[in-house]
Coordinates of C-alpha atoms and ligand atoms in Angstrom, one line a residue:
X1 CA 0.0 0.0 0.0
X2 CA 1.2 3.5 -0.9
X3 CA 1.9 5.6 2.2
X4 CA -0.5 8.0 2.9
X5 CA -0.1 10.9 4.6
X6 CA -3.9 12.6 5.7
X7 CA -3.9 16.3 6.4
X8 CA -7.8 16.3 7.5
X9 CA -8.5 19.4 9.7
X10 CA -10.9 16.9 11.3
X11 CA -11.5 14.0 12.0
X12 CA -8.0 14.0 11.8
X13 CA -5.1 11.6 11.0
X14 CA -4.3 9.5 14.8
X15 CA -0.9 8.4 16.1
X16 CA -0.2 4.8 13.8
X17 CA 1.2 3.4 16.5
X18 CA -2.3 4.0 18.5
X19 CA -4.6 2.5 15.6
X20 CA -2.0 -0.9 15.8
X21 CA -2.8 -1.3 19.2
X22 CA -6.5 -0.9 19.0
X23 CA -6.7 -3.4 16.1
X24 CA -4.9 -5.7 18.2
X25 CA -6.6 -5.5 21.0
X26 CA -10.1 -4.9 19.3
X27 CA -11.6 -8.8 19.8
X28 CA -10.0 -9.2 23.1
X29 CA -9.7 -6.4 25.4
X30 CA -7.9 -7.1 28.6
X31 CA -8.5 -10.2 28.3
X32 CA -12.2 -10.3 28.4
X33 CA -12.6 -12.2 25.0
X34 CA -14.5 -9.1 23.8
X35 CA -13.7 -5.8 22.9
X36 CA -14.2 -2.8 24.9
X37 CA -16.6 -1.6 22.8
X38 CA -19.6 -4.3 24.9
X39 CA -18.7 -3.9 28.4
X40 CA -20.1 -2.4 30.7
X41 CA -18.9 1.3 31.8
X42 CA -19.4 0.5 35.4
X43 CA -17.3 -2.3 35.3
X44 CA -14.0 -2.8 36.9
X45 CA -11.9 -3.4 33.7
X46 CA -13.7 -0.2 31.7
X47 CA -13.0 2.2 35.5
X48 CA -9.5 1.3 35.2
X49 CA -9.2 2.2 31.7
X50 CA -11.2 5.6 32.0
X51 CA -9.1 6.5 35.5
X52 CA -5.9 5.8 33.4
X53 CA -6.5 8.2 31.0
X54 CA -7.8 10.7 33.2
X55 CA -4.3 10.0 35.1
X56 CA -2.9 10.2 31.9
X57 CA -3.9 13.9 30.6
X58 CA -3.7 15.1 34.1
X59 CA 0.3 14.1 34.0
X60 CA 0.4 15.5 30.2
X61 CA -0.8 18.6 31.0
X62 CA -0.1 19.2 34.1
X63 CA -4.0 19.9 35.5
X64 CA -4.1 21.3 39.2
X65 CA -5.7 19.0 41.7
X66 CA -8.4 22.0 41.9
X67 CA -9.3 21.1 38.9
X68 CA -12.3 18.2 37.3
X69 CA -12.0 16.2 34.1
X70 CA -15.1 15.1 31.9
X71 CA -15.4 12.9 29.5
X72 CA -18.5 13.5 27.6
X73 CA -20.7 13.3 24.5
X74 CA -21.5 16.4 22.1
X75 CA -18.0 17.6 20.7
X76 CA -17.1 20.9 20.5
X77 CA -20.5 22.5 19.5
X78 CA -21.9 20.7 22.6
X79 CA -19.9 23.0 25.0
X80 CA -21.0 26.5 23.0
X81 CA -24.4 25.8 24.6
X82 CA -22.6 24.0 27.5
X83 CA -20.6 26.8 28.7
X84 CA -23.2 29.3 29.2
X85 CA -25.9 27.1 30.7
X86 CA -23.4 26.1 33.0
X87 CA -22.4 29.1 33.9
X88 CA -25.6 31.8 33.9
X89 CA -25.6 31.1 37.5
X90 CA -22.2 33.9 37.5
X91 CA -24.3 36.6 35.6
X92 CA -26.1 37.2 32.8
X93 CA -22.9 38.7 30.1
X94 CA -20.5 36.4 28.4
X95 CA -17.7 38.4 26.7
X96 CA -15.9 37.2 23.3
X97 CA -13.0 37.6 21.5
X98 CA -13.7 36.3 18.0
X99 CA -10.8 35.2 15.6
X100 CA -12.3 33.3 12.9
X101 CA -15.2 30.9 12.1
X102 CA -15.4 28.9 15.9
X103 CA -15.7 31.6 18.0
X104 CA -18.4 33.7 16.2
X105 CA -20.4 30.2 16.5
X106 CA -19.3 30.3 20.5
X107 CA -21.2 33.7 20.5
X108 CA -24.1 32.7 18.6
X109 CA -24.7 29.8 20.7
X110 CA -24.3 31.5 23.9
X111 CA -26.6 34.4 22.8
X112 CA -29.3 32.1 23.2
X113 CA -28.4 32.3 27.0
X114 CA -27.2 35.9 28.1
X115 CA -26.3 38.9 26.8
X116 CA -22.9 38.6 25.1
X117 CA -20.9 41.1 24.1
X118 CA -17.4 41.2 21.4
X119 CA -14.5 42.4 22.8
X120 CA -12.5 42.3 19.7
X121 CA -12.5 40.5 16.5
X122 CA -9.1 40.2 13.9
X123 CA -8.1 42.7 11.9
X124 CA -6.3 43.6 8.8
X125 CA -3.0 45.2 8.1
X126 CA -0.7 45.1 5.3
X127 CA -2.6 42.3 4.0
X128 CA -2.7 40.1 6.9
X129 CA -5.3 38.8 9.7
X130 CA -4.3 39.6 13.0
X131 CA -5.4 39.2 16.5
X132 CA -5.6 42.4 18.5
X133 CA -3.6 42.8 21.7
X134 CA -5.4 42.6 24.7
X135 CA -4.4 46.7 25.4
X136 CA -7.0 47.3 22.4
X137 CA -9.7 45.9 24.3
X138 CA -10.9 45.5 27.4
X139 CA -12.7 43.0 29.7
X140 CA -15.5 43.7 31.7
X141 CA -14.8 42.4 35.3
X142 CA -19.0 41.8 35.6
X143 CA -18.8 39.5 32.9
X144 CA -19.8 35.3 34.0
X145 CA -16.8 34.5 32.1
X146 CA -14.8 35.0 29.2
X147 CA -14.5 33.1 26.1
X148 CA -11.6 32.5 22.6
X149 CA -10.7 29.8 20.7
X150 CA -7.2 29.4 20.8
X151 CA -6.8 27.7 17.4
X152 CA -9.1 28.6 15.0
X153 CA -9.1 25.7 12.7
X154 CA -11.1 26.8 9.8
X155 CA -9.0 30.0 9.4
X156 CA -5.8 29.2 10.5
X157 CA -5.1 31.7 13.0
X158 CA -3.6 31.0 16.8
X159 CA -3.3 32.9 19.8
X160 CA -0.3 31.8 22.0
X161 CA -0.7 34.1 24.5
X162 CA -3.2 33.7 27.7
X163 CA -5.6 37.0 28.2
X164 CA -5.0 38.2 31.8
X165 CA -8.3 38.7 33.9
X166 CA -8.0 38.0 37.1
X167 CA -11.3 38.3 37.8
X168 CA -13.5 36.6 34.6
X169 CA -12.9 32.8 34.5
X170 CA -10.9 32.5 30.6
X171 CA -12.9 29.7 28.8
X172 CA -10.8 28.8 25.7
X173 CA -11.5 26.5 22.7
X174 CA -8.9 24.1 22.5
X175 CA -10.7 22.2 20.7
X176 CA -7.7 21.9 17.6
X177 CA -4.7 22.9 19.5
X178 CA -5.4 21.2 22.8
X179 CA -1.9 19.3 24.1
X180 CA 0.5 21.1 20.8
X181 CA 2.2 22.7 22.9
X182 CA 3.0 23.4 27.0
X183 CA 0.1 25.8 28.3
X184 CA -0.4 26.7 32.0
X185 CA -3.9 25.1 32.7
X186 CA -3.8 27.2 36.0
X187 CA -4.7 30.6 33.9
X188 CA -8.0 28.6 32.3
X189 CA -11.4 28.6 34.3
X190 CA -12.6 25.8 31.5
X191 CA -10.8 24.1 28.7
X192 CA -12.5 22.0 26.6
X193 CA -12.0 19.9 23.5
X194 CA -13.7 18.3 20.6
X195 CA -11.5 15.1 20.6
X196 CA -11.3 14.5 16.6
X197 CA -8.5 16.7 16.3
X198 CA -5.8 16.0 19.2
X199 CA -7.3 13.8 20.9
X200 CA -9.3 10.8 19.4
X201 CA -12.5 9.9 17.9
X202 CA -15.0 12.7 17.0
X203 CA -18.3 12.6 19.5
X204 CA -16.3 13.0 22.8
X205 CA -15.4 16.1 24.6
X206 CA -13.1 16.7 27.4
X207 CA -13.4 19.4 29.4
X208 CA -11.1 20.5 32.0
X209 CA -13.1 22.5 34.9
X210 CA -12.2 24.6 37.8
X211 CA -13.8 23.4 40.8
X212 CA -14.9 27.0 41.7
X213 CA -17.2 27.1 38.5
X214 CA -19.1 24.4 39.3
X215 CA -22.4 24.6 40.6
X216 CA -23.7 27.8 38.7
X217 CA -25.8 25.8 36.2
X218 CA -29.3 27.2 35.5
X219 CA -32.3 25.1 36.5
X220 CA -33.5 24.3 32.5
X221 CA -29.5 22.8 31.9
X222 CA -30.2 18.9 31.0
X223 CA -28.3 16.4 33.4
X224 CA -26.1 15.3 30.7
X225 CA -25.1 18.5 29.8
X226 CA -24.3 20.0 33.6
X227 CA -20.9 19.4 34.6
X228 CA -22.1 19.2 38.3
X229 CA -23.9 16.1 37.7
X230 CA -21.5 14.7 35.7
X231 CA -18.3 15.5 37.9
X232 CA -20.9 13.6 40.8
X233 CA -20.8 10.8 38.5
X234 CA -17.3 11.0 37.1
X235 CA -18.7 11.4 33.5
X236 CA -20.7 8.3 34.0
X237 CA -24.1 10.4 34.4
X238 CA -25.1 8.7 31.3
X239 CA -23.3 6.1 29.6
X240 CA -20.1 7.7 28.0
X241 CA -18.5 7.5 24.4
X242 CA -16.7 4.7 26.3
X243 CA -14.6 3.5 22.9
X244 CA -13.6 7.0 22.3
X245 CA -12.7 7.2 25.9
X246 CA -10.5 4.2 25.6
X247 CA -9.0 5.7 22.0
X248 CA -8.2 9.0 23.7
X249 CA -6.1 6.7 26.7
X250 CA -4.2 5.1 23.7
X251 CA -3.4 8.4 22.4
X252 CA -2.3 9.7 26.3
X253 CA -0.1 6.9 26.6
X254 CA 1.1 7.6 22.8
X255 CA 1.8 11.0 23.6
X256 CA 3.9 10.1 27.1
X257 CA 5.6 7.5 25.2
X258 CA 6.8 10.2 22.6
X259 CA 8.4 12.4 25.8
X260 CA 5.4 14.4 26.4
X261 CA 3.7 17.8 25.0
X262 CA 6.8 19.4 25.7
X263 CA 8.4 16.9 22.9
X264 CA 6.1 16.7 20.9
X265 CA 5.5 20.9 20.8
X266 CA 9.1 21.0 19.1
X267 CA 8.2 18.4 16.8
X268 CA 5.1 20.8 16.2
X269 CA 7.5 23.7 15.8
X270 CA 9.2 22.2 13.7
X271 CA 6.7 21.2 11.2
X272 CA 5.3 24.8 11.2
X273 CA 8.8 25.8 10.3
X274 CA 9.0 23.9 7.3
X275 CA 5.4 24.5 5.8
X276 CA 5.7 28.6 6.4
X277 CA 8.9 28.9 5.3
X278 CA 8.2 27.1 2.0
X279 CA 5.4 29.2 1.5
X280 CA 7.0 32.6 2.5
X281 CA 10.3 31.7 0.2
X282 CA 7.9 32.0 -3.2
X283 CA 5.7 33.7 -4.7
X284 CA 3.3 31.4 -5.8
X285 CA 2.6 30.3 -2.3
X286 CA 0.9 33.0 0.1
X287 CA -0.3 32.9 4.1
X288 CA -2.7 35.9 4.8
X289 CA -2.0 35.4 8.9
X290 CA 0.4 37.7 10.7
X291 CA 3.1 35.6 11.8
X292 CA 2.2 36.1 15.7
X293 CA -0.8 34.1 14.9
X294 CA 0.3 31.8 12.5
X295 CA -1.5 28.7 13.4
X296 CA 1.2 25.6 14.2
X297 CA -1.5 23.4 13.1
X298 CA -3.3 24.2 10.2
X299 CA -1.4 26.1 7.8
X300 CA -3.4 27.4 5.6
X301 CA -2.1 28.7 2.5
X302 CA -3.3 30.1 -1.4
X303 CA -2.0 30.1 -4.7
X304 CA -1.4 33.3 -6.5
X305 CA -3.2 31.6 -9.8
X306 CA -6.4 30.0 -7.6
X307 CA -7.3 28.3 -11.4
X308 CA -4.5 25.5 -10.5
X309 CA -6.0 24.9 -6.9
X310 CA -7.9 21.4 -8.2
X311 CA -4.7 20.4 -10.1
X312 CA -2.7 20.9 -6.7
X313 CA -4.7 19.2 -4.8
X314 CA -5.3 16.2 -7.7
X315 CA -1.8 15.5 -7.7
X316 CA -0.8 15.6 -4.1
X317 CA -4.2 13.4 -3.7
X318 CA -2.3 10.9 -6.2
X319 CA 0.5 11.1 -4.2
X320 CA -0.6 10.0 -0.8
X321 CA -1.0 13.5 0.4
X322 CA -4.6 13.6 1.4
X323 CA -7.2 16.2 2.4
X324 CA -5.0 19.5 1.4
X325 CA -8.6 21.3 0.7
X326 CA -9.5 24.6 2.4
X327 CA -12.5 25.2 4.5
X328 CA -15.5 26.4 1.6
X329 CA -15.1 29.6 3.4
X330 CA -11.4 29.9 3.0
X331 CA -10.6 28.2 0.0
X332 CA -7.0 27.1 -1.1
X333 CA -5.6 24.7 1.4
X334 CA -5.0 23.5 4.4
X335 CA -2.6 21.4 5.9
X336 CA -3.7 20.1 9.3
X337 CA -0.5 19.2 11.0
X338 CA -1.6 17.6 14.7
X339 CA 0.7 15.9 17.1
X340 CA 0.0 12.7 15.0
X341 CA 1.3 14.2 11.9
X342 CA 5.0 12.7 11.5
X343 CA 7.8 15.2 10.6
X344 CA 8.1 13.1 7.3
X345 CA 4.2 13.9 6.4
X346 CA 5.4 17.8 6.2
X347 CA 8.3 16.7 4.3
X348 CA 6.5 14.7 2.1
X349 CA 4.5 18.2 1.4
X350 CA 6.9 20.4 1.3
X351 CA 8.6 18.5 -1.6
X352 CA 5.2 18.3 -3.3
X353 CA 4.7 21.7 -3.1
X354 CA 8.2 23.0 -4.2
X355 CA 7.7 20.5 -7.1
X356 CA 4.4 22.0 -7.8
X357 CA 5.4 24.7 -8.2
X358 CA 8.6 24.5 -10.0
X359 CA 6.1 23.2 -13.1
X360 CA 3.6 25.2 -12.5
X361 CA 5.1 28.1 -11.6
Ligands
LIG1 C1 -13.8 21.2 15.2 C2 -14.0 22.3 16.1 C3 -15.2 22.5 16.8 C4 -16.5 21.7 16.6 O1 -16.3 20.4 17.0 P1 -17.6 19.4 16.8 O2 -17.1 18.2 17.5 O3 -17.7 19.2 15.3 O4 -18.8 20.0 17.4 C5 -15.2 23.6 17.7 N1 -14.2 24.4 17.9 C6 -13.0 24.2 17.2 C7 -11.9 25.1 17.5 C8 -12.9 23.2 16.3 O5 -11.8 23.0 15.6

């Protein structure tokens, strides 16, 4: 088989190494004769495996002790709506920083909840998107909390500094960039995650919660939904997306096995490297991000002749480069570069593209 290298913004490409295991273990989990997929969550053998990984991501990324871990159902979209049910107990105003397509949908969900107000969106300048510092805008200490995405993975654009509010709980969108790169959790009133990017199978959402914040849920939030109830029931409320839950361990264990996020962010760096500077040394390749917020995993990137944008992405299709499309409200391409994205994936790319464009050009 050829080797194929899949640069899907999401659900994205998972650690090889993690999809071996699975298959081997996939008729016979622990032992059991079945897989993990048919027993039961309350179990002893599927508690051991769920408290391993929440061991797991604690020790990745450092999470306080102050701090709850959930493991639920609903994605990424499921904590828009999440977020501010959980939270109108604080106030009635969410404030938002919006960078690109996932945080304007954060406001429009949590509009059907309070009163939410913009504190800044990007801007342009010379030609570039940008994120405005947090000097040019201001947060209102009133506020229930405060909400960004720190990677926005439609557009490309990452934020790699924390806002500082001491007094509004930061709720950030990690949903693509969650475990890239070192982050101090202890800045973060809530961190959550759509796992199909960094962290598994698509459907789950972890969500990393200060204890504080708990509790403020209004009366109309369903159970399921109310991190309360499920931190009472360690995210066995309901019956949890327990393969996921077992896929995301696999990946923990991948990622400790690889040195940590520590390693694996230079292995990140790295790959950013590669892709930007290919793209900055011609002129047939263009970013339109500022390089502050150059995202360091998805690149995304046009061609100055948009008319060969189906022949690029034909050929590096043919060549085992898969998924290179831009978001429809983008266009161009992408290249999603997660931790599970070996170095030799951007390599692979970046000799495609210089190829390319040496034909084309
Ligand atoms: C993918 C993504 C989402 C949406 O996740 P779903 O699981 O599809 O609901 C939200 N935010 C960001 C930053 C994302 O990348």
């Amino acid at each position: 088989m050829q080797q194929i290298f899949n640069f899907s913004a999401g659900p994205a490409t998972l650690p090889k190494p993690v999809l071996e295991r699975a298959q081997a273990e996939l008729l016979n989990w622990n032992g059991l004769g079945t897989s993990v997929m048919e027993v039961s969550h309350r179990g002893k053998p599927f508690i051991a495996c769920a408290e391993k990984a929440e061991a797991d991501l604690r020790q990745l990324m450092q999470i306080p002790a102050n701090y709850k871990v959930l493991f639920l159902q609903g994605g990424g979209r499921g904590q828009f709506f999440s977020v501010p049910m959980n939270l109108a107990g604080r106030g009635d105003l969410s404030q938002h920083l919006v960078t690109g397509q996932w945080s304007q949908i954060a406001v429009t969900e949590a509009e059907k909840y309070m009163k939410t107000e913009i504190v800044a969106k990007t801007q342009t300048a010379n030609g570039k998107l940008f994120v405005p510092k947090q000097t040019d805008w201001e947060l209102n200490t009133k506020a229930a909390y405060f909400h960004y995405c720190t990677n926005e993975t439609v557009d490309g654009i990452e934020i790699d500094w924390v806002p500082n509010c001491p007094d509004v709980p930061i709720v950030a969108d990690m949903s693509s960039n969650i475990m890239s790169q070192v982050i101090d959790v202890s800045k973060f009133g809530i961190i959550y995650a759509g796992a199909q990017k960094n962290i598994g199978p698509s459907g789950l959402a972890v969500v990393i919660i200060r204890e504080d914040l708990l509790g403020f849920a209004r009366k109309d939030t369903p159970a399921v939904f109310d991190y309360q109830q499920q931190v009472n029931n360690d995210s066995m409320y309901n019956t949890p997306p327990t393969f996921s839950w077992y896929l995301a361990g696999l990946v923990f264990e991948w990622l400790l096995e690889q040195g940590g996020i520590g390693e694996i962010e230079k292995v990140n760096a790295e790959k950013a490297r590669l892709l930007y500077s290919t793209i900055d040394n011609s002129d047939f390749y263009r970013n339109q991000i500022a390089n502050e917020n150059r995202s360091k995993m998805n690149v995304t990137f046009q061609m100055a002749n948009s008319n060969l944008d189906s022949l690029f992405l034909q050929q590096s299709a043919e060549q085992g480069l898969q998924a290179l499309k831009g978001h429809r409200f983008v266009g161009g391409m992408r290249a999603s570069i997660y931790n599970a994205m070996p170095l030799e994936g951007v390599k692979a790319l970046v000799e495609f593209m210089k190829e390319f464009e040496r034909v084309n050009g």
